[in-house]
Short mmCIF file of C-alpha atoms in Angstrom, two decimals:
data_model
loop_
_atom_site.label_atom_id
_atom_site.label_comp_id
_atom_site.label_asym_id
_atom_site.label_seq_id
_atom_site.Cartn_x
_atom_site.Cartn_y
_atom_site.Cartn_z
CA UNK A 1059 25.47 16.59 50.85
CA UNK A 1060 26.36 20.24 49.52
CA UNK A 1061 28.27 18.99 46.77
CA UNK A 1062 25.18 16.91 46.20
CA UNK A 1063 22.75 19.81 46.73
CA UNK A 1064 24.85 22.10 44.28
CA UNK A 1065 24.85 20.01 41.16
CA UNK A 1066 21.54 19.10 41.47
CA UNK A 1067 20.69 23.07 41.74
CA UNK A 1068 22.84 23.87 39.11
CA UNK A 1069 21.15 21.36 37.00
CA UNK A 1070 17.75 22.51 37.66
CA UNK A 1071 19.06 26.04 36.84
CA UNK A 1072 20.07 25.03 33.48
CA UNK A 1073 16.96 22.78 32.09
CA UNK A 1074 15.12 25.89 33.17
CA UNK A 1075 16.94 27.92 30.80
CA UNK A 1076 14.80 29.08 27.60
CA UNK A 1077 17.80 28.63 25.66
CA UNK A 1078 17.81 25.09 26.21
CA UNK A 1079 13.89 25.17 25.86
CA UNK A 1080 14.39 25.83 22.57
CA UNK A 1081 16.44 23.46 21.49
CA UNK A 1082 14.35 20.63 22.81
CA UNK A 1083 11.92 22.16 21.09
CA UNK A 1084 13.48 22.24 17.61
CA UNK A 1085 14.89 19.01 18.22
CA UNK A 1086 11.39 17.19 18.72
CA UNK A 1087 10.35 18.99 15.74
CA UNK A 1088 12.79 17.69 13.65
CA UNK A 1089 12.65 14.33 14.52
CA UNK A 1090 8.66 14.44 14.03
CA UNK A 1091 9.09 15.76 10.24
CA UNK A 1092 12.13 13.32 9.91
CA UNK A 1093 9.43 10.41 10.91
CA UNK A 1094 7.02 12.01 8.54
CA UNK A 1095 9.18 12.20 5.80
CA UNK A 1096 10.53 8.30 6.36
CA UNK A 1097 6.96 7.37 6.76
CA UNK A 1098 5.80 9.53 3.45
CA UNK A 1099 8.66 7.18 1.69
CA UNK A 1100 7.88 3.95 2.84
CA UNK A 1101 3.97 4.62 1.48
CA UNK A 1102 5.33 5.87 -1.65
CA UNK A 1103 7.72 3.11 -1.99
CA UNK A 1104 4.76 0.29 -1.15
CA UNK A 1105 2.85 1.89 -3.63
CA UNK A 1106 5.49 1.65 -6.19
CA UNK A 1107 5.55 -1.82 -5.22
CA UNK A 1108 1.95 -2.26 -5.65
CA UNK A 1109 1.81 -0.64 -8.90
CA UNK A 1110 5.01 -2.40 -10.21
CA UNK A 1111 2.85 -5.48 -9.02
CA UNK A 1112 -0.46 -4.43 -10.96
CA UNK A 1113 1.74 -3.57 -14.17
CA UNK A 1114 3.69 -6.60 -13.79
CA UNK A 1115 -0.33 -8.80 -13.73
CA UNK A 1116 -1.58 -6.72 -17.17
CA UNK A 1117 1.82 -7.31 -18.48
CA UNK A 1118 0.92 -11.11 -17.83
CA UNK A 1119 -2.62 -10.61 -19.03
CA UNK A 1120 -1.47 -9.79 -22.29
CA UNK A 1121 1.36 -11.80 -22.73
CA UNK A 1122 -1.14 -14.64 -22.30
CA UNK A 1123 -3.64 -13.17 -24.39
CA UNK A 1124 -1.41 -12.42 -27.21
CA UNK A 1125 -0.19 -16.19 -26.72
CA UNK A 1126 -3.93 -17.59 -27.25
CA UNK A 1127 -3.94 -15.09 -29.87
CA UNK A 1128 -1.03 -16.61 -31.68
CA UNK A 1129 -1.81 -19.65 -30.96
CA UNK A 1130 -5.13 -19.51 -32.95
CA UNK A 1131 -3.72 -17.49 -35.88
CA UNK A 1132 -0.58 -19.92 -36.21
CA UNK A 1133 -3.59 -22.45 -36.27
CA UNK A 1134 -5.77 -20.84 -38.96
CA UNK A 1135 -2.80 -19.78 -40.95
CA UNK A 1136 -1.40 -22.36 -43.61
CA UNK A 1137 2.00 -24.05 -43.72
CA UNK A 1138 2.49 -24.56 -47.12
CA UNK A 1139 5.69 -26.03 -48.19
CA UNK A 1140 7.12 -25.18 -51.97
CA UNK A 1141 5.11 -27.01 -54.67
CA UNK A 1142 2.23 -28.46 -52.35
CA UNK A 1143 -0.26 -26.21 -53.46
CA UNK A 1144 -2.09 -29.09 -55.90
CA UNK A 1145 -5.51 -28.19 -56.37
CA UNK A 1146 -5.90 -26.27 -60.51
CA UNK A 1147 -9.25 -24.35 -60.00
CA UNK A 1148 -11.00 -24.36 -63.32
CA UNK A 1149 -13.12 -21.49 -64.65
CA UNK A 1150 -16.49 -23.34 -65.92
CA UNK A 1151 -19.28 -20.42 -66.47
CA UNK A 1152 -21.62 -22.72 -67.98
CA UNK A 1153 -22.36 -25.12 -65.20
CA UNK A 1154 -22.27 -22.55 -63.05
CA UNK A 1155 -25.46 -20.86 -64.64
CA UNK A 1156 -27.13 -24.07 -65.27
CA UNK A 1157 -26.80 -25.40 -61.75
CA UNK A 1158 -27.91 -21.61 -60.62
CA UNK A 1159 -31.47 -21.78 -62.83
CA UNK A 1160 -31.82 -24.46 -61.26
CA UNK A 1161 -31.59 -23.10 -57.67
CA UNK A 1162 -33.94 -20.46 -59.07
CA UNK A 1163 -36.24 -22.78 -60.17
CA UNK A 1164 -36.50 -24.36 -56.60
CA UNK A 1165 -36.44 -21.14 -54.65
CA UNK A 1166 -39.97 -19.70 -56.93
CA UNK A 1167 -41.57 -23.06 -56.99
CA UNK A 1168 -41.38 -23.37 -53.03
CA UNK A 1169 -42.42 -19.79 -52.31
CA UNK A 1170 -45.36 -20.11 -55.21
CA UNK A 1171 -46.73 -23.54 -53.73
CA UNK A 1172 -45.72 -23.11 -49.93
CA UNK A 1173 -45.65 -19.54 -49.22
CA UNK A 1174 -42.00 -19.63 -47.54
CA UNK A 1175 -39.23 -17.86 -48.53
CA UNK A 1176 -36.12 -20.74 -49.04
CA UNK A 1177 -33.45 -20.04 -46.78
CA UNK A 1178 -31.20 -22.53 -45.39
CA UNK A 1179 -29.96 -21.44 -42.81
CA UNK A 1180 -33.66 -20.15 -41.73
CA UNK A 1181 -34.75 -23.77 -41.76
CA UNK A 1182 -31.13 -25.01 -39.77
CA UNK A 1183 -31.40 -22.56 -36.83
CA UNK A 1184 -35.33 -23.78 -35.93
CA UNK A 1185 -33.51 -26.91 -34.80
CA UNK A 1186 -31.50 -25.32 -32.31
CA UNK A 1187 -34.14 -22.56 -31.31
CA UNK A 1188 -36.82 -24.28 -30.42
CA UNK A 1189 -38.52 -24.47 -33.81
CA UNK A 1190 -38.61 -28.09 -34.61
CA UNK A 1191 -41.41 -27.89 -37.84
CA UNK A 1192 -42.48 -30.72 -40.18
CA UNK A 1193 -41.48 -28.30 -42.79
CA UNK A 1194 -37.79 -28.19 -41.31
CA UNK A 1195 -37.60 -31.37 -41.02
CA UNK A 1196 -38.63 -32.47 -45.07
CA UNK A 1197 -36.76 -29.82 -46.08
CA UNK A 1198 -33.35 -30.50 -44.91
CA UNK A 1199 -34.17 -34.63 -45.65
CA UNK A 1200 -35.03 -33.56 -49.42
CA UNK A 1201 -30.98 -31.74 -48.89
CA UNK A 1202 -29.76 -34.43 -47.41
CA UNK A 1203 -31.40 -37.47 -49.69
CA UNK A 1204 -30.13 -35.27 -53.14
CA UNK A 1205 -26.97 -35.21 -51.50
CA UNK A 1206 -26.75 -38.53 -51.29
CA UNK A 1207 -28.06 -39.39 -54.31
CA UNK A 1208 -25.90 -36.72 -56.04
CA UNK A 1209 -22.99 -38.31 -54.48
CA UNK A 1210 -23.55 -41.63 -55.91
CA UNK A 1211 -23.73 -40.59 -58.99
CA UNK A 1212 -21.09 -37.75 -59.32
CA UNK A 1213 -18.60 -38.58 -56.42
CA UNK A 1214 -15.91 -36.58 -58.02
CA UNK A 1215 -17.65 -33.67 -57.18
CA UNK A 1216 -16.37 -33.65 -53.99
CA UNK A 1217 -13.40 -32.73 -52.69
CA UNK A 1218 -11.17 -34.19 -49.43
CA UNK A 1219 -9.63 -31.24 -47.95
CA UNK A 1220 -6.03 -30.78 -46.96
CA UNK A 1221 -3.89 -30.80 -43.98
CA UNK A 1222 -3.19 -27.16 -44.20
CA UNK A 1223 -6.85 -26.31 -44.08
CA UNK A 1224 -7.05 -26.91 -40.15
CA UNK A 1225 -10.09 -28.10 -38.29
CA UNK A 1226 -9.65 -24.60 -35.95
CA UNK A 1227 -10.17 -22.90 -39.11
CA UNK A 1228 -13.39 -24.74 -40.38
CA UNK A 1229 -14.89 -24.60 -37.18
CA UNK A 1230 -14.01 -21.08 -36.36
CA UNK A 1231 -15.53 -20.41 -39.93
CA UNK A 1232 -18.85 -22.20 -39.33
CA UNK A 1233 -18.94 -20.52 -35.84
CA UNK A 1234 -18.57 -17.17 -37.28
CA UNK A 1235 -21.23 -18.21 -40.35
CA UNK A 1236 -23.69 -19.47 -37.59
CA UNK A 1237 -24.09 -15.95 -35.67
CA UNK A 1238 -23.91 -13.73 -38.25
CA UNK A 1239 -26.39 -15.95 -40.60
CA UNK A 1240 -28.76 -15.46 -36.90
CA UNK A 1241 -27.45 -12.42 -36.64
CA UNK A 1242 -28.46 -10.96 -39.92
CA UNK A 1243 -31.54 -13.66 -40.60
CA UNK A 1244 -30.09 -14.86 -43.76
CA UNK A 1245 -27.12 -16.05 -45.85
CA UNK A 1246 -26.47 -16.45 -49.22
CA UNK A 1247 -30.02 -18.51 -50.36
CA UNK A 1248 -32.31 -16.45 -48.13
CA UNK A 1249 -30.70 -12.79 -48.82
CA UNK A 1250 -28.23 -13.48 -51.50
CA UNK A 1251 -31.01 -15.29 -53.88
CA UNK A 1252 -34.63 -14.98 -52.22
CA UNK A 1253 -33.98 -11.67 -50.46
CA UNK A 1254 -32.72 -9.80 -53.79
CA UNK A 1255 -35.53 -11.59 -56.28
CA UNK A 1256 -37.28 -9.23 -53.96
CA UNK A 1257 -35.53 -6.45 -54.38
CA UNK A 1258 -34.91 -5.97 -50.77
CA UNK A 1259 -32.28 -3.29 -49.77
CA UNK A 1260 -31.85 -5.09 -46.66
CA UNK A 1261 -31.12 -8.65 -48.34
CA UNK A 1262 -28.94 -6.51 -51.55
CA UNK A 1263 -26.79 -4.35 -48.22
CA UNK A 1264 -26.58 -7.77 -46.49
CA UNK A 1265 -24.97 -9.36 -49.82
CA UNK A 1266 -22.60 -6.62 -50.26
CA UNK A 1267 -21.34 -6.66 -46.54
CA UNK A 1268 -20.51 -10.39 -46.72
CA UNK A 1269 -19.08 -10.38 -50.24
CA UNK A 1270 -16.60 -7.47 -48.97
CA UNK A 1271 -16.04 -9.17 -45.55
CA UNK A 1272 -15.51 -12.40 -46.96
CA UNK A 1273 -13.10 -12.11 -49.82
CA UNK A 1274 -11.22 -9.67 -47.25
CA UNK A 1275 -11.00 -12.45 -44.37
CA UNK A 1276 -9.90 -15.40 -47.22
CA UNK A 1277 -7.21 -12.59 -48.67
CA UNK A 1278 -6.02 -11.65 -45.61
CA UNK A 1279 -5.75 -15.22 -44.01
CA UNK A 1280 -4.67 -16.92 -47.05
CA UNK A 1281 -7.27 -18.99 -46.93
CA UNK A 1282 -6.12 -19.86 -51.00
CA UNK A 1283 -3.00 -21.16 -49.73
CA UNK A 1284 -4.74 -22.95 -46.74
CA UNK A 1285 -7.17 -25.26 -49.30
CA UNK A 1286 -3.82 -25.88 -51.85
CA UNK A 1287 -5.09 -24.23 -54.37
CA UNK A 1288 -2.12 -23.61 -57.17
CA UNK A 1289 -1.12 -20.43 -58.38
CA UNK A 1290 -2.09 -20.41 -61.98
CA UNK A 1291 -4.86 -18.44 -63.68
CA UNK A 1292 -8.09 -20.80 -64.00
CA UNK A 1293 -8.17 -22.19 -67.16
CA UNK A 1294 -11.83 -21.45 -69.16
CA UNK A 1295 -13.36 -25.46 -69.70
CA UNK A 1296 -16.72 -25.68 -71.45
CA UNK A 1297 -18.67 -28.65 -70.54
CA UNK A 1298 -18.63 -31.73 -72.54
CA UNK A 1299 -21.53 -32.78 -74.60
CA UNK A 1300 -22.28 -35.18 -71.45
CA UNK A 1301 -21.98 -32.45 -68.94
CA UNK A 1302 -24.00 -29.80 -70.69
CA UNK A 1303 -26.99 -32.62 -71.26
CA UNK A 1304 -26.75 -33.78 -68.00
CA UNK A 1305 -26.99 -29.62 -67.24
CA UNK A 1306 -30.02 -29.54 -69.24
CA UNK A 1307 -31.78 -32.21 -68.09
CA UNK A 1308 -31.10 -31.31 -63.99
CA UNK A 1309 -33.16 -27.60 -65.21
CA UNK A 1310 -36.00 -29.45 -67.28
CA UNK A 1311 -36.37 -32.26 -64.61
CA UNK A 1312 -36.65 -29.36 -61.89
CA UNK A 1313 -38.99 -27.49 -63.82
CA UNK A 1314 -41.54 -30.44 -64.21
CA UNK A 1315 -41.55 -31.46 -60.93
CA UNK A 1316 -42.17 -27.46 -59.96
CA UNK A 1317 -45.36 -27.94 -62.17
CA UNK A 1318 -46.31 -30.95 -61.29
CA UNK A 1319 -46.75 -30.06 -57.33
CA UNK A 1320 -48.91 -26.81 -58.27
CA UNK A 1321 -50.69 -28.90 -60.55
CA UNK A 1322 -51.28 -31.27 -57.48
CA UNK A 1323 -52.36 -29.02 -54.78
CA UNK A 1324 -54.62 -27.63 -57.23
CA UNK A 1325 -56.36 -31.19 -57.56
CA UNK A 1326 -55.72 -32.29 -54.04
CA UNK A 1327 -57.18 -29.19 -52.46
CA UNK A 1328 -58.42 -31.57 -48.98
CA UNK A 1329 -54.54 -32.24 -48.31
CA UNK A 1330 -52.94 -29.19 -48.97
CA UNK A 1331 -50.16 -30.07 -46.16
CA UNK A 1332 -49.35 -33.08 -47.90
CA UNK A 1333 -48.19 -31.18 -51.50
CA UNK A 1334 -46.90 -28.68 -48.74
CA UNK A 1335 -44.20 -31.24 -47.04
CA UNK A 1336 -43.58 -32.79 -50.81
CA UNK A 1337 -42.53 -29.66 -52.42
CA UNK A 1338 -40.30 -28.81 -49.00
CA UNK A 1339 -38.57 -32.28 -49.99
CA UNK A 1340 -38.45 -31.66 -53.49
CA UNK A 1341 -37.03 -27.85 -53.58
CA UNK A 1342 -34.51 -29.40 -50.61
CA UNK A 1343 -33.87 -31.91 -53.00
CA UNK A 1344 -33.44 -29.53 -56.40
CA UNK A 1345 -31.16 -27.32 -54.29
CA UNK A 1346 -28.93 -29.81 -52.94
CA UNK A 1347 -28.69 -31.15 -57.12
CA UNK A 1348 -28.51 -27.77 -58.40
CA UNK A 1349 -25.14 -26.82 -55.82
CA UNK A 1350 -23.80 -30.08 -56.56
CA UNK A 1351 -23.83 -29.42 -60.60
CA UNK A 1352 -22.50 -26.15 -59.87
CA UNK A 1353 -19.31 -27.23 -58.03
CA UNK A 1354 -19.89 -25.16 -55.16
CA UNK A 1355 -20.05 -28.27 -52.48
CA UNK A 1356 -16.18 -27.70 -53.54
CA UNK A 1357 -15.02 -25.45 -51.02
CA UNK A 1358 -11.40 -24.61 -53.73
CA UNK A 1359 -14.38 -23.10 -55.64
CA UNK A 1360 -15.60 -20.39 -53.07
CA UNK A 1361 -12.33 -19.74 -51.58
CA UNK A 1362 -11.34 -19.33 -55.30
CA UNK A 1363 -13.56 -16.33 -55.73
CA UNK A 1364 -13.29 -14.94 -52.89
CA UNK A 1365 -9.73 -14.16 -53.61
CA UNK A 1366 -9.35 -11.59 -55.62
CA UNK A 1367 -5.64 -10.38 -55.67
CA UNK A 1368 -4.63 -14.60 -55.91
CA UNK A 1369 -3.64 -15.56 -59.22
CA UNK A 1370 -6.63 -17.98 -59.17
CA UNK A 1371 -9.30 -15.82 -58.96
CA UNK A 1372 -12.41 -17.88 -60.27
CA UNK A 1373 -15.68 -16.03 -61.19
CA UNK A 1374 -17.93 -18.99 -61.45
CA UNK A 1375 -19.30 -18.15 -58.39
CA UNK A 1376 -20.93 -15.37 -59.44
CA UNK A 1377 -22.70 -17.13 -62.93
CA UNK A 1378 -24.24 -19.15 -60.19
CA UNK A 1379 -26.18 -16.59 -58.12
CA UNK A 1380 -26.93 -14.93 -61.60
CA UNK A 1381 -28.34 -17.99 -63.11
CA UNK A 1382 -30.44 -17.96 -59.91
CA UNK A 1383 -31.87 -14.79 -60.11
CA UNK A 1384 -32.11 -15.14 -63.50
CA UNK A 1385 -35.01 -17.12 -62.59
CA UNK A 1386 -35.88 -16.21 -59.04
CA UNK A 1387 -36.43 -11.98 -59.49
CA UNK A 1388 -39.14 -12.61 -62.55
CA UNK A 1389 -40.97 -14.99 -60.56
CA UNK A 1390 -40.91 -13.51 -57.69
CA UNK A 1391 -42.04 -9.90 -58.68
CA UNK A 1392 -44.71 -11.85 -60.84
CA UNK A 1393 -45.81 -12.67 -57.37
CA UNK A 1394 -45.22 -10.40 -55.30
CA UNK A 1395 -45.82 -7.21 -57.33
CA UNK A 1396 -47.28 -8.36 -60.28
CA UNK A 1397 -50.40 -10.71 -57.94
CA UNK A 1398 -49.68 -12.90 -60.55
CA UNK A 1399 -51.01 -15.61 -57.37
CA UNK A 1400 -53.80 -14.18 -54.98
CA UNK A 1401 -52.20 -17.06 -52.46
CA UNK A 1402 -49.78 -20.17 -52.50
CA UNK A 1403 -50.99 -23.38 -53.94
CA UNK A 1404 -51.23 -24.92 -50.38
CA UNK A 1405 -51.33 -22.05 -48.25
CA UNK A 1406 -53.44 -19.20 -47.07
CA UNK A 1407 -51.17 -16.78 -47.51
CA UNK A 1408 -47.32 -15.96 -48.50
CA UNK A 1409 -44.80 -15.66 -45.64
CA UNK A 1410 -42.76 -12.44 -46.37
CA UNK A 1411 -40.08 -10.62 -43.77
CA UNK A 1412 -41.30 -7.44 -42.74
CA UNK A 1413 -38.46 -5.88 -41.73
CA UNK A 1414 -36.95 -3.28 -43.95
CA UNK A 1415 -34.41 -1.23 -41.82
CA UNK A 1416 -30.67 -1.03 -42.26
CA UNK A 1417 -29.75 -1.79 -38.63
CA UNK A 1418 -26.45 -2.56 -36.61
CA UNK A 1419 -27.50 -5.78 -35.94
CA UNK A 1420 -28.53 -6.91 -39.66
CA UNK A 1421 -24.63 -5.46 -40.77
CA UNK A 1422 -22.82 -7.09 -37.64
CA UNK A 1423 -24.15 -10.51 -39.26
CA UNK A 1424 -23.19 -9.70 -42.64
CA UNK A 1425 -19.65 -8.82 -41.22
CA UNK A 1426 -19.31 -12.12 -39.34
CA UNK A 1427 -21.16 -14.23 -42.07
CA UNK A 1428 -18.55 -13.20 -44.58
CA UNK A 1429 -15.55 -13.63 -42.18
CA UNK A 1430 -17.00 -17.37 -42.01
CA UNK A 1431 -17.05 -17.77 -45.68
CA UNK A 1432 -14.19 -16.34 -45.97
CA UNK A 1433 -12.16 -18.34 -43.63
CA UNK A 1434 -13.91 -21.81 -44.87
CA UNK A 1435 -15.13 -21.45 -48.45
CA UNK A 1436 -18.63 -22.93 -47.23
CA UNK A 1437 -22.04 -21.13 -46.24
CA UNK A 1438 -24.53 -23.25 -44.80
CA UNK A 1439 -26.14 -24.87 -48.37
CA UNK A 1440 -23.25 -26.31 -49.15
CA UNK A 1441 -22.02 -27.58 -46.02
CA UNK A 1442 -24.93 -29.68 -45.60
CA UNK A 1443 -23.98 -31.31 -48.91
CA UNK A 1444 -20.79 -31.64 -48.07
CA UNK A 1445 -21.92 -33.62 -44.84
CA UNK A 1446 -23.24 -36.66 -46.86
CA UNK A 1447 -20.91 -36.39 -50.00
CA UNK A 1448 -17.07 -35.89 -48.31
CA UNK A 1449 -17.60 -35.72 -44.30
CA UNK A 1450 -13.99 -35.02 -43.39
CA UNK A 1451 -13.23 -33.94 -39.89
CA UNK A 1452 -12.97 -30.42 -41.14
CA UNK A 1453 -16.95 -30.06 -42.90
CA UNK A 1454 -18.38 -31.87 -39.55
CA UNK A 1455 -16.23 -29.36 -37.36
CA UNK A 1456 -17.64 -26.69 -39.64
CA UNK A 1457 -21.26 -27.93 -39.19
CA UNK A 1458 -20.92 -28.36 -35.75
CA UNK A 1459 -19.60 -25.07 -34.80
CA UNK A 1460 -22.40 -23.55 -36.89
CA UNK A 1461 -25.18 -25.45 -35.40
CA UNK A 1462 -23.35 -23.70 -32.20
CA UNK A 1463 -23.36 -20.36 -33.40
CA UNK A 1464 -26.91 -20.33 -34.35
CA UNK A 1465 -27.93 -21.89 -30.89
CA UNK A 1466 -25.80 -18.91 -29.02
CA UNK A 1467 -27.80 -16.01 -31.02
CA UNK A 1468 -30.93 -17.79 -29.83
CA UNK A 1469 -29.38 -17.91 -26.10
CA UNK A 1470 -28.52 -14.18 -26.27
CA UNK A 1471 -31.70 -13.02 -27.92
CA UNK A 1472 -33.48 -14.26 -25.49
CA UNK A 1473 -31.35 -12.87 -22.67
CA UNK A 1474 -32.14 -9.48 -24.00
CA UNK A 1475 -35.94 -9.99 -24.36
CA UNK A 1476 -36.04 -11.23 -20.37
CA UNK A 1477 -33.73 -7.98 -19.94
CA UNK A 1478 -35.83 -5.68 -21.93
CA UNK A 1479 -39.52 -6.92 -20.16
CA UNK A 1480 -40.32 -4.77 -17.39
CA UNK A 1481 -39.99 -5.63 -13.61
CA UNK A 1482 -43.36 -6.72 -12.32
CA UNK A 1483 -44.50 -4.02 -9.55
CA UNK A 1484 -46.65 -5.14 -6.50
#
């Protein structure tokens, strides 16, 4: 029992020494920052995880965003083996300003006897917007019947395209020419010809935009290459004796049956919509003759001048939209400046945009339009043509996607109006 009693006293003597105290103390400290510190390194390590984990996703992200991105390019791109490249792109001038008078011709006589301004793709978007008119309607049958007709009697000129010019890239063309024609309220017969017989600096900004945008997008995806068209510089052809009559005729004809609608609603003045819905089938007619003459149903054609640095640059193009305005500006400042008509032939009064400013909006479309043309060699005019004279897979992709792109602009401009109205208060 004393041995018992002395080592308990003797340990009770020496936990109660400060010595020891101390090191307890310093011992318990340590261990606490040790913990700490393990602790502080197992966060930092999770987080490394976690961020190693969030990297890892963008990396993913991208990886499969650069994939789609591919994916499409490798699909608009062409594959063009050694020698395919087929199509010789001809430089024919004279045509191309005969076939533009008469596009001229049919823009003046509409606005003089209707009072509308003829723009195609105007007319296309109402039947995706809500805007189903009888004036639409006539319009885009007059397009549609001188197709046809035009087709039956010229069938070469049309063109099947090729295997390297991909349905992606029509439709991504038509998709892109359907928002920014919305976009912008025109394309190239409602700015590039109405819009400058104006002189609008809205329609002449527009015009430049796409023209820049568009032989920038065909350069840059080869769109040249894509449609097969050969390497060689276009050869100048003037039109045969047939040709050049047949030229002649197509301008004469279209002036005559200008005249004779004026002439009509002047001595039907009790059915004023009737010469109304006649000339909307006529000038749909004239303009769907007039593009066909030109060759610019041919998509080789547009692609053609819209690429400049290819060997096969092709100005025709541009003899077209002067041959139009060749007509179009005179007439319409005679009208519009000049009151050479207090009012249409059939109408109470001429329909004229109002809007003059130089906005984002008007530019985005010009950008987008030309990227479109670009891409496809076809604006809406044309396309429509196309439809009844060659409908291969790629024009009805292209007109489908368009039709598209002008019923999105209508869905998202009128998702901003509902934003933009203000909330109701009680």
């Amino acid at each position: 029992m004393q041995l018992a009693t002395k080592h308990t006293g003797s340990a009770h003597c020496k936990l109660g020494d400060p010595r020891r105290h101390k090191i307890l103390i310093r011992s318990a400290v340590r261990g606490v920052l040790y913990c700490s510190r393990l602790h502080s390194r197992v966060g930092s390590a999770s987080l490394l995880l976690r961020e190693h984990s969030r990297v890892g996703r963008t990396k993913t992200s991208v990886m499969v965003k650069a994939s789609i991105a591919a994916d499409l390019w490798a699909a608009i791109l062409p594959i063009v083996a050694t020698g395919e490249a087929s199509t010789l792109v001809q430089f024919t001038p004279v045509p191309a300003l005969l076939g533009g008078l008469v596009l001229g011709v049919a823009t003046v006589g509409k606005f003089a006897i209707t009072g509308r301004i003829l723009g195609i793709s105007g007319a296309l978007k109402g039947f995706v917007q809500g805007s189903v008119t009888s004036w639409r309607v006539l319009f885009t049958l007059g397009m549609l019947g001188g197709a046809y007709v035009a087709a039956g009697i010229t069938p070469g000129a049309f063109e099947v395209l090729p295997a390297t010019f991909t349905v992606t890239r029509a439709a991504l063309g038509g998709l892109l020419v359907g928002l920014g024609a919305a976009l912008g309220n025109g394309c190239t017969s409602g700015h590039g010809i109405s819009g400058n017989a104006r002189l609008s600096l809205r329609s002449f900004v527009y015009t430049l935009v796409f023209m820049a945008s568009g032989m920038a997008v065909a350069t840059a995806t080869q769109s040249a290459a894509a449609a097969g068209i050969a390497a060689h510089v276009p050869p100048l052809v003037m039109p045969s004796g047939d040709v050049l009559n047949s030229g002649a005729l197509l301008v004469a004809s279209a002036l005559l049956v200008m005249l004779g609608l004026a002439s009509s609603a002047q001595q039907f003045r009790n059915e004023p919509k009737a010469v109304c819905l006649a000339t909307e089938l006529a000038s749909g007619a004239l303009f769907a003759f007039g593009l066909v003459y030109t060759g610019m149903v041919r998509p080789t054609k547009v692609i053609a001048f819209l690429s400049p640095l290819h060997p096969a640059w092709d100005l025709s193009l541009a003899f077209v939209m002067g041959g139009a305005l060749l007509v179009a500006t005179p007439g319409m400042q005679a009208i519009l400046k000049h009151k050479a008509l207090a009012k249409p032939y059939c109408a109470a009064s001429f329909t004229v945009p109002t809007v003059n400013r130089i906005d984002p909006k008007l530019v985005l479309g010009g950008v987008l339009f030309g990227a479109g043309w670009g891409l496809s060699g076809l604006c809406p005019g044309p396309a429509v043509v196309a439809v009844v004279g060659a409908p291969g897979p790629q024009v009805l992709a292209y007109v489908a996607a368009m039709m598209a792109g002008f019923w999105l602009e209508g869905l998202w401009e009128r998702s901003v109006t509902r934003q933009a109205k203000p909330m109701p208060t009680s």
